[in-house]
Structure formats: C-alpha cells, structure tokens
Amino acid sequence: MSEASEAKVRLAAVNPNPASTRDLLRIVIVGHVDHGKSTLVGRMFHDTGSLPDGKYESIKAMCERRGVPFEWAFLMDALQAERDQGITIDTSQIWFKTDARDYTIIDAPGHKEFLKNMITGAAQSDAALLIIDAAEGVREQSRRHGYLLHLLGIRQVAVAVNKMDLINYEKDQFDLIEQEYRDYLTSIGVTPTFVIPVSARQGDNIVNQTNAMPWYKGPTIVKALDSFMPTAAPVDRPLRFPVQDVYKFDHRRIIAGRIEEGSLKVGDTLLFSPSNKSARVQSIEYWSTVPGKKPPMEASAGESIGITLDEQIFVERGELVSHAEHAPIETDVFRARIFWLGHEPMVKGKSYRIKLGTLEAPVTVQSIESIIDTSDLSNTSSHQVERNQVAEIVLRARRMLALDEFISAPKSGRFVLIDKYDIAGGGIISMEGYADQRDLITARSTNITRVVHGIDETARTFRNGHKGGVLWFTGLSGAGKSTLAVALEKKLFEKGYNVYVLDGDNVRHGLNANLSFSPEDRAENIRRVGEVAALFGRAGMIAITSFISPYRSDRDRAREAGGGNFHEIHVKADVATCEARDPKGLYKKARAGEIKDFTGISAPYEEPDNPELVIDTAEVKLDECVERLVNYVETKFKV
Amino acid sequence: MDRLDQLESQSIFIFREAFNRIENIAMLWSLGKDSNVMIWLARKAFFGHVPFPVMHVDTGKKFPEMYDFRDRYAAEWGLNFIREECPPLEMTDETLPPAARSAARKTEGLKLAIKKHGFNALFAGIRRDEEATRAKERVFSPRGQTGQWDFKDQPPEFWDQFKTDFPPGTHIRIHPLLHWTEIDIWLYTLREQIPTIALYFAKDGKRYRSLGDKDITSPVASTASTIEEIIEELRTTKISERSGRAMDHESEDAFERLRADGYL
C-alpha cells in the first residue's frame, strides 16, 4: 500500500468515551384509526424544529398532487399504498430530539388488521403515548392497545386526548374521557402517568403550552415524554443468561449469549437448566483491537458476551444459565396469557413450537381456559382462539423447560409460538396452580450403589401365583377412589391375592406428614407414593393407590418408577356429581374459601390422556365397578 | 452500558441469531461507513473471526479511494472476500428514472451473485433513519425468489424473537444495524477507531455524507474535516443524509419501487 493511499484512510483519534453520547428513549404512539397519531407526530416535529429541510414542502406537494388538504400523516406513511389509502399499514420510526435527550418515535398502526405490526412497534419501546379522539371518546382499539401494551411489559404510559378544538376545549368532556379511560387502565393494572388535553392540528399542548385550556395545569406532551426514563437493564436481579450458541473457531470453546438479567463474574459456579449441569466461569472472552486491553472479569444484563468454562461439559443453545441459589423453574406444564396473531386460529390439542429466549421445543395446547374480551375484560370459553384475541391457556411440553413467571423475571417469562414457519402469537407465563418440578428430578444423594436382590422377579411371581404391580387410581375428590380401592382390596384378598391399599389421607399421617397442599408439596407427595407403590410391586404385591394426583407429570413419573406393571385407572365422575356426594365436606369448605388450591374448584385436575382403564362411577353402580376391576386384575396379573 | 454499548450488544445478538439459525449466509460490504461498522461488529460477535464470506457487488463506478480501502482491509481483516460484477444497464427496468435505473444495476448484480453462490441470507448494513421505507424494515426480512420485498405483509418481531423459519427457497436479508442512526455510526467509529475512507471528510468546502457510485452521488457543503466535526455538524444539520443520492428523489415512489424489487 502506497503512502498516498494510506493518507486516504483515516484512523480516528483515540477517544474511548465521547461525552457526547446522549440518552435515547423509544416512544410508541398508539391509538384508534383517525384519532390523530400522525398529525400529533407531525406537529411535534414541526414545533420542535426537527423537520429536515424541504420535508414540509415535499409533503405539501404530495398533498396537492392528490388534491387533499395538507396531511401530516405523509411524514411517517412512507409507502405509496399508505398515502393513497390514508392508513398506516406498517410500523415506522422517526427521530427527534429535545434539550433533554434523543427520541425514537415509533408509529404503530391503529387498524385492527395490522395488530401484528402494532405489536412489533410497541414491543421495542420504553414508553407509550396513547391517543384518544376527544370527539369520539374511548374506542375498542383504545382499550385493546392499552391492554396489549401492559401485556408486552410497557409500564410508562401517557394519554393524549386529541382534537380538543373540535369540542371547544370543554373541560367537562375531557374529564369524562379521562375518567373512563383511567378506570379501564386501572382495572388492568396500568397507571397512566399523564392524561393531557391537546389539539395536534392547532398545536395546543404538544410542544407549547396553550391559552385555549387555562383549566389544564399539567405538562405538554414533550415535557411529559422528557419525564419518562429509558428502560434500565435489570442488573440487580438473579442471573438469567440464555445460551445462544457455542463457538469453536479456534482453541477456545466459547459459550455465547446475552445476559438478560443479573450478572456473572469469572470464578462463579453456573447452573445450566434444564440439563441441571454446572461448571465454573474460567474467562469472559472479548475481542478488541486496543493493544493491552484486558478482558473483563464480570458482565451484566444487556451485554452480549462469551464465556469459557473450567470443565468441558456438553452445553447447547437453549440452556438457561443461572446461579444455583436462584435457579429458574423447571416444568413441562404452565399457564399462559397469550395474544394470537396467526392467520389460523389456535386450537385446543394442537401442537406448536415455543421459542422461549433461545430455547425451542414443541408444546401442545392442553386447554383453553378462557378468551378475554379486552374491551370489558369479560371471559368466555371456547375451543379455539381467533386472530387478534387474548386468551388464558395451559401449555404442555414433552420435556422439561427452564423458565420463569413473567411477574418475577419478564425476559425468561415470555415466549412466542410458531405455527409452521410463522410467529403466530406471544405470551407471558404464570405457574398458578402448577408445581416447580425441579426438586422432583434433582438427585441430591451421591455415592449410591444399588444392591442386587438375591431373589428375582419370576421367583416371587411363582411363589405368589400372580404378578406384582401398581393399580394407580386417579380422579377428583369424591369420585369414589377410596371406596373402590377398599372394596377391590377385599375381593382380591379373598381370591388369594397379596394386595394392599395406599390411601392419600393415611400416607399423609405418616410418610408425608411434613407436606402441605401447595403445588410443589402435592407433587412431592405423589412422587413418594409412586416410589413406595413401585417397591410394593417389585416385592410381588398388588399396590392399589388412591390419590387425586391431579397433575399428569406426577402420574407419568409414578409410571416410570413403577416399571412395567403399572396401570393408570381413571375413576371418573364430573365435578357436579362429586360435589353432590362430598363425603368429607371438602367441597363445601372449598366453596366457602376455607381450603385453598382445591382440585376441581380452585386448582387444576388434568384428566389422563390414555389411562389403561376408565371407571365411570357417575354412570355405573359400585358393585359393577368392582366387578370390572376384578376382571381387569385377573387378566393383567395372571402368571 | 451507554447508548453505544447497547447498540453494539443488540447488533451482536442479531449476528449470533442469524449465524445460528440460517445456513449459508454472507455479508454485503459497500465499503462505506455503515458496512465498515458492520464488519467490526461481526468481529466482536465472533471473537475476532468473520465466519462467513464478505461480498462486494461492484458496479465498477466507485471512487478509487474506495477500491484502495477495500483491497487493503479485505487482507488486513482476514476476510473471506468475494467480488461480484453488476450486469450492464440494458438488463434493467427501462421504465425507471435514469439514476434509479443506474442503481437498479446493483439489484440485478445482487440477484445474480446470490444465485451463483446459493446464499440463503445476506447481512446488509441499512439503518432505519436513512430513509422512510427502510424505517419500516424488519431485522430478519424475508424476500421472494427474485429478491422482492412484500412490505405490506411483514412478519411480527417482538421481544427480540425474530422470524428465523422459512419455507425452502426464501431469501432473507438480515439487518444488524437497523436500530443505529447516522450519528451513532460516527460516534462508534470514533470510539472504536474504525478506519474510514477520506471522502467523508471536507475538502474545498464539500464532503460526502453517503458514498455510492461516482456518477450518481454528490458531496454536500461542509467544513467538517474530523469525525468530531462531523458529529457536531450532524447535530445541527437539517439536510437529510441521502440528499446527495439522486435516485431517491426522482419521483414520489422511485425509491420504494427500487426497494420492493430488492434494492438495499
């Protein structure tokens, strides 16, 4: 390279920290069609002197060409189709600054048709400005947008009541709109910081205070925006670091990803979930051209980093990294509130792909609990969720997922669902009624060696005259599990079987006396019973268990413990029948609110998918039920 | 983390998502300030490596300073560099205005290069603040078989969950700099000491704000001869960045048409 061309390349002077970087706040502007979003943005640009040279003239020329009055919307609506039809199709962005800071204004389409674009715009914002037409008042979209902003996690909201000039700047009408919308937002948990009466067309209270509304004492729109804060990275929270990729470009094996919450440092022991492996941070890798620059010793939320570990454990994309003391939840079932964007409705029983951080897995819609009407927050039930609807659902995965509740860790508590190739919805996670299953799969003891029995299974079967195994009764309280179990035990005993009933209440008096009825303890209760029943079975006996065992995951775990001869028997009766029987008076107490987490009333019961046998005690008489069970045992347990 | 750290971290996140999810990917290098920053960010994302080809689709009409710059840094940065030629003017849409038509050569060149190398996706250094149709772009932007952009039905993108699953035959443009502004690019260039072509600095009262082909790019009046001065100038100017790019201004929708057809 010649000296001459060297001169054509400039290297900047060393200035590692230019003091000139300013804060940036991203504001989404949302509202019903024609409530004046674009006009407000245009006015804001004009009055702050932010329009580029010639822009005003070019908008004027576009309007004249179309023979329409001057239209600020043309500032943002960049597409020909948008200008021709006068609607915003896709979200757009534009930049302006005040003395306080720089802004990205994100314009989001108000049209229902383009809700996915509105969400795309809104989800990248720090704060929102909701616009309501003073003459039209609060509309369906005004409510829907407020609801979705909250669901997306936006907590800073200002409301502009626009077109005040059309209602003669009347305070009373403004007050009515303010009250109505505040009530709605409050009911969904949003507190609007400001509600500001404005006229975008006239320029009242956008950048400049107006004389037209002497009764209004609050800030202008721009002042209100200046008071909002950019979203701070959640540094002081438990670590959440989803593994994005593992690189082996050179001698280093680097685990790459972005820290979403919390921080980590060299030497920390990290837990990888759901694989449950751990290792220590050996280094934080960093590329720099500055000679002598040392790699960092710690990193925190918001940083895209790479680390190496002190042990070569197998780790892949999708693992969620934390510290052991604040691990994420592990579960294969959870509750979610979703908004659906798919062209095809979400259907109960259908499988989709979940993307949770960097993790991807198939999930099935186990139930659609309710469809939420965002305008009045009423619930209806349905077997499917239509495009643009919000719903409460339960999702089930085939394997353990590491996640959090949205309320405690938003970044790892939210997900999208993929239908075929498309992102068809987004959702936030709640574990209400479901257990964290991490403890149930974590083996705490080490140095365990199984003892080999001197008597094999065949010998026991030969001596007893029948096989050993487990009859697992599951069903609602009052469905008849214990009655049937005891009756069956008697019949089988009389016929010469070695049989024993493990009953819920009895086990809780002894073995499980230390467990409560929380989802976690209920799961642990069933885990222990599953193991005990399996031991009985291996000892050559028939163990009949009588437990509600409401969660499918728990029963599956019991089946796994039981080995080959496990029979899930659904003792079936609907809630109404059980409640009418109410043998222990529990339904009455649950209805009175005296018992929390009562299955069928305030906690879920997950019916078995493919039980070996269903006994319907609402339809069939007790004697006949027992008869069927005896026949079943005689075929399945014979030598 | 300051604003530049945040921008950098987000770009790295995008690079890594694309590299993990999409096979057979390359980066476009136009030698300008944005694509130089883009290469820099890729080296950060992959710890000093650029694990995909870097391609210059050449009209043959760039400034000599740009070719010098390209040849020097392709070697210095250890890039897997590919140069591809654009087809002659006769192969482009004759209904386009002249400057747009000249720019359309690049679109055609791009399509031929994608076909030749079988790239499923390309990183491109466009920014939302450059121009109004780009403001509507997605980070992962699917294109049809011939590169066309369906801006009326774009995939949703939220919570940094990008659309990364596509039916076979879809071509994807990935935009790691979409969220940067012109000032951000200069601030970062300054902070990181990224080499820059001298045409951006004022000479005889003029400088280039945006570098394109020689015949359709003109300099703007300016006295900014250092990056610091450029940043100061941008803080106060009301002249738009692409005002020196002729094809943007020939008719109301000239640029939209170019972009819909696959132009960057």
mmCIF file of N, CA and C in Angstrom, chain B residues 170-226:
data_model
loop_
_atom_site.group_PDB
_atom_site.id
_atom_site.type_symbol
_atom_site.label_atom_id
_atom_site.label_comp_id
_atom_site.label_asym_id
_atom_site.label_seq_id
_atom_site.Cartn_x
_atom_site.Cartn_y
_atom_site.Cartn_z
ATOM 1 N N THR B 170 -36.859 -19.308 0.231
ATOM 2 C CA THR B 170 -36.975 -17.921 0.683
ATOM 3 C C THR B 170 -35.566 -17.339 0.836
ATOM 4 N N HIS B 171 -35.413 -16.109 0.416
ATOM 5 C CA HIS B 171 -34.144 -15.422 0.630
ATOM 6 C C HIS B 171 -34.352 -14.407 1.745
ATOM 7 N N ILE B 172 -33.359 -14.265 2.629
ATOM 8 C CA ILE B 172 -33.542 -13.405 3.794
ATOM 9 C C ILE B 172 -32.477 -12.319 3.836
ATOM 10 N N ARG B 173 -32.920 -11.108 4.121
ATOM 11 C CA ARG B 173 -31.984 -10.007 4.376
ATOM 12 C C ARG B 173 -31.944 -9.807 5.881
ATOM 13 N N ILE B 174 -30.757 -9.749 6.433
ATOM 14 C CA ILE B 174 -30.631 -9.544 7.874
ATOM 15 C C ILE B 174 -29.947 -8.207 8.112
ATOM 16 N N HIS B 175 -30.512 -7.431 8.993
ATOM 17 C CA HIS B 175 -30.095 -6.039 9.172
ATOM 18 C C HIS B 175 -29.588 -5.769 10.589
ATOM 19 N N PRO B 176 -28.295 -6.023 10.826
ATOM 20 C CA PRO B 176 -27.774 -5.853 12.191
ATOM 21 C C PRO B 176 -27.641 -4.397 12.631
ATOM 22 N N LEU B 177 -27.753 -3.438 11.702
ATOM 23 C CA LEU B 177 -27.580 -2.022 12.070
ATOM 24 C C LEU B 177 -28.887 -1.244 12.014
ATOM 25 N N LEU B 178 -30.000 -1.966 11.877
ATOM 26 C CA LEU B 178 -31.275 -1.292 11.627
ATOM 27 C C LEU B 178 -31.581 -0.223 12.687
ATOM 28 N N HIS B 179 -31.179 -0.471 13.921
ATOM 29 C CA HIS B 179 -31.529 0.422 15.028
ATOM 30 C C HIS B 179 -30.508 1.540 15.266
ATOM 31 N N TRP B 180 -29.475 1.630 14.411
ATOM 32 C CA TRP B 180 -28.471 2.686 14.566
ATOM 33 C C TRP B 180 -28.902 3.932 13.800
ATOM 34 N N THR B 181 -28.371 5.111 14.226
ATOM 35 C CA THR B 181 -28.574 6.322 13.441
ATOM 36 C C THR B 181 -27.210 6.768 12.897
ATOM 37 N N GLU B 182 -27.267 7.737 11.996
ATOM 38 C CA GLU B 182 -26.035 8.221 11.361
ATOM 39 C C GLU B 182 -25.030 8.712 12.425
ATOM 40 N N ILE B 183 -25.520 9.446 13.420
ATOM 41 C CA ILE B 183 -24.612 9.935 14.471
ATOM 42 C C ILE B 183 -24.026 8.769 15.259
ATOM 43 N N ASP B 184 -24.863 7.771 15.547
ATOM 44 C CA ASP B 184 -24.364 6.594 16.276
ATOM 45 C C ASP B 184 -23.187 5.962 15.538
ATOM 46 N N ILE B 185 -23.317 5.863 14.203
ATOM 47 C CA ILE B 185 -22.265 5.244 13.397
ATOM 48 C C ILE B 185 -20.949 6.005 13.562
ATOM 49 N N TRP B 186 -21.033 7.329 13.535
ATOM 50 C CA TRP B 186 -19.809 8.127 13.670
ATOM 51 C C TRP B 186 -19.249 8.075 15.082
ATOM 52 N N LEU B 187 -20.146 8.126 16.072
ATOM 53 C CA LEU B 187 -19.673 8.043 17.461
ATOM 54 C C LEU B 187 -18.934 6.728 17.690
ATOM 55 N N TYR B 188 -19.486 5.671 17.121
ATOM 56 C CA TYR B 188 -18.898 4.346 17.303
ATOM 57 C C TYR B 188 -17.581 4.230 16.541
ATOM 58 N N THR B 189 -17.558 4.769 15.322
ATOM 59 C CA THR B 189 -16.336 4.767 14.513
ATOM 60 C C THR B 189 -15.215 5.471 15.269
ATOM 61 N N LEU B 190 -15.585 6.564 15.927
ATOM 62 C CA LEU B 190 -14.632 7.333 16.716
ATOM 63 C C LEU B 190 -14.150 6.526 17.920
ATOM 64 N N ARG B 191 -15.101 5.956 18.647
ATOM 65 C CA ARG B 191 -14.748 5.230 19.859
ATOM 66 C C ARG B 191 -13.871 4.016 19.559
ATOM 67 N N GLU B 192 -14.219 3.309 18.479
ATOM 68 C CA GLU B 192 -13.537 2.052 18.185
ATOM 69 C C GLU B 192 -12.348 2.225 17.259
ATOM 70 N N GLN B 193 -12.121 3.450 16.793
ATOM 71 C CA GLN B 193 -11.039 3.730 15.848
ATOM 72 C C GLN B 193 -11.143 2.884 14.588
ATOM 73 N N ILE B 194 -12.321 2.870 14.032
ATOM 74 C CA ILE B 194 -12.541 2.087 12.820
ATOM 75 C C ILE B 194 -12.049 2.891 11.612
ATOM 76 N N PRO B 195 -11.241 2.305 10.741
ATOM 77 C CA PRO B 195 -10.737 3.039 9.573
ATOM 78 C C PRO B 195 -11.882 3.557 8.695
ATOM 79 N N THR B 196 -11.653 4.719 8.086
ATOM 80 C CA THR B 196 -12.701 5.407 7.351
ATOM 81 C C THR B 196 -12.142 5.972 6.050
ATOM 82 N N ILE B 197 -12.904 5.909 5.000
ATOM 83 C CA ILE B 197 -12.472 6.485 3.727
ATOM 84 C C ILE B 197 -12.467 8.016 3.826
ATOM 85 N N ALA B 198 -11.407 8.641 3.324
ATOM 86 C CA ALA B 198 -11.207 10.087 3.485
ATOM 87 C C ALA B 198 -12.258 10.939 2.769
ATOM 88 N N LEU B 199 -13.008 10.345 1.834
ATOM 89 C CA LEU B 199 -14.023 11.120 1.104
ATOM 90 C C LEU B 199 -15.100 11.695 2.029
ATOM 91 N N TYR B 200 -15.241 11.109 3.226
ATOM 92 C CA TYR B 200 -16.247 11.610 4.165
ATOM 93 C C TYR B 200 -15.834 12.941 4.801
ATOM 94 N N PHE B 201 -14.533 13.291 4.681
ATOM 95 C CA PHE B 201 -14.053 14.500 5.340
ATOM 96 C C PHE B 201 -13.974 15.663 4.349
ATOM 97 N N ALA B 202 -14.287 16.873 4.839
ATOM 98 C CA ALA B 202 -14.425 18.039 3.960
ATOM 99 C C ALA B 202 -13.112 18.412 3.273
ATOM 100 N N LYS B 203 -13.280 18.738 1.987
ATOM 101 C CA LYS B 203 -12.160 19.197 1.179
ATOM 102 C C LYS B 203 -12.747 20.277 0.269
ATOM 103 N N ASP B 204 -12.154 21.433 0.257
ATOM 104 C CA ASP B 204 -12.655 22.564 -0.532
ATOM 105 C C ASP B 204 -14.131 22.845 -0.233
ATOM 106 N N GLY B 205 -14.512 22.781 1.034
ATOM 107 C CA GLY B 205 -15.880 23.148 1.430
ATOM 108 C C GLY B 205 -16.939 22.104 1.123
ATOM 109 N N LYS B 206 -16.537 20.898 0.757
ATOM 110 C CA LYS B 206 -17.512 19.853 0.460
ATOM 111 C C LYS B 206 -17.049 18.510 1.008
ATOM 112 N N ARG B 207 -18.044 17.666 1.383
ATOM 113 C CA ARG B 207 -17.706 16.304 1.759
ATOM 114 C C ARG B 207 -18.855 15.369 1.366
ATOM 115 N N TYR B 208 -18.557 14.065 1.311
ATOM 116 C CA TYR B 208 -19.608 13.083 1.014
ATOM 117 C C TYR B 208 -20.222 12.605 2.325
ATOM 118 N N ARG B 209 -21.532 12.616 2.380
ATOM 119 C CA ARG B 209 -22.191 12.095 3.589
ATOM 120 C C ARG B 209 -22.541 10.634 3.409
ATOM 121 N N SER B 210 -22.703 10.256 2.173
ATOM 122 C CA SER B 210 -23.119 8.903 1.846
ATOM 123 C C SER B 210 -22.399 8.559 0.557
ATOM 124 N N LEU B 211 -21.755 7.387 0.529
ATOM 125 C CA LEU B 211 -20.952 7.051 -0.654
ATOM 126 C C LEU B 211 -21.660 6.029 -1.538
ATOM 127 N N GLY B 212 -21.855 6.419 -2.792
ATOM 128 C CA GLY B 212 -22.448 5.480 -3.734
ATOM 129 C C GLY B 212 -21.582 5.459 -4.978
ATOM 130 N N ASP B 213 -22.218 5.303 -6.148
ATOM 131 C CA ASP B 213 -21.462 5.348 -7.383
ATOM 132 C C ASP B 213 -21.052 6.790 -7.685
ATOM 133 N N LYS B 214 -19.900 6.906 -8.347
ATOM 134 C CA LYS B 214 -19.345 8.220 -8.688
ATOM 135 C C LYS B 214 -20.349 9.126 -9.394
ATOM 136 N N ASP B 215 -21.064 8.527 -10.377
ATOM 137 C CA ASP B 215 -21.890 9.364 -11.258
ATOM 138 C C ASP B 215 -23.229 9.770 -10.646
ATOM 139 N N ILE B 216 -23.666 9.104 -9.587
ATOM 140 C CA ILE B 216 -24.968 9.478 -9.036
ATOM 141 C C ILE B 216 -24.886 9.880 -7.563
ATOM 142 N N THR B 217 -23.697 10.175 -7.080
ATOM 143 C CA THR B 217 -23.540 10.625 -5.699
ATOM 144 C C THR B 217 -22.855 11.978 -5.729
ATOM 145 N N SER B 218 -23.399 12.950 -4.977
ATOM 146 C CA SER B 218 -22.696 14.235 -4.941
ATOM 147 C C SER B 218 -22.377 14.632 -3.505
ATOM 148 N N PRO B 219 -21.297 15.412 -3.339
ATOM 149 C CA PRO B 219 -20.937 15.842 -1.985
ATOM 150 C C PRO B 219 -21.856 16.952 -1.492
ATOM 151 N N VAL B 220 -21.903 17.146 -0.169
ATOM 152 C CA VAL B 220 -22.682 18.241 0.402
ATOM 153 C C VAL B 220 -21.720 19.308 0.923
ATOM 154 N N ALA B 221 -22.236 20.521 1.046
ATOM 155 C CA ALA B 221 -21.395 21.607 1.571
ATOM 156 C C ALA B 221 -21.081 21.343 3.029
ATOM 157 N N SER B 222 -19.799 21.395 3.374
ATOM 158 C CA SER B 222 -19.420 21.093 4.754
ATOM 159 C C SER B 222 -17.982 21.514 5.008
ATOM 160 N N THR B 223 -17.701 21.839 6.278
ATOM 161 C CA THR B 223 -16.320 22.135 6.640
ATOM 162 C C THR B 223 -15.806 21.101 7.632
ATOM 163 N N ALA B 224 -16.587 20.039 7.859
ATOM 164 C CA ALA B 224 -16.209 19.038 8.860
ATOM 165 C C ALA B 224 -15.070 18.173 8.350
ATOM 166 N N SER B 225 -13.903 18.302 8.978
ATOM 167 C CA SER B 225 -12.755 17.552 8.475
ATOM 168 C C SER B 225 -12.248 16.500 9.464
ATOM 169 N N THR B 226 -12.943 16.351 10.604
ATOM 170 C CA THR B 226 -12.633 15.255 11.529
ATOM 171 C C THR B 226 -13.962 14.596 11.909
#
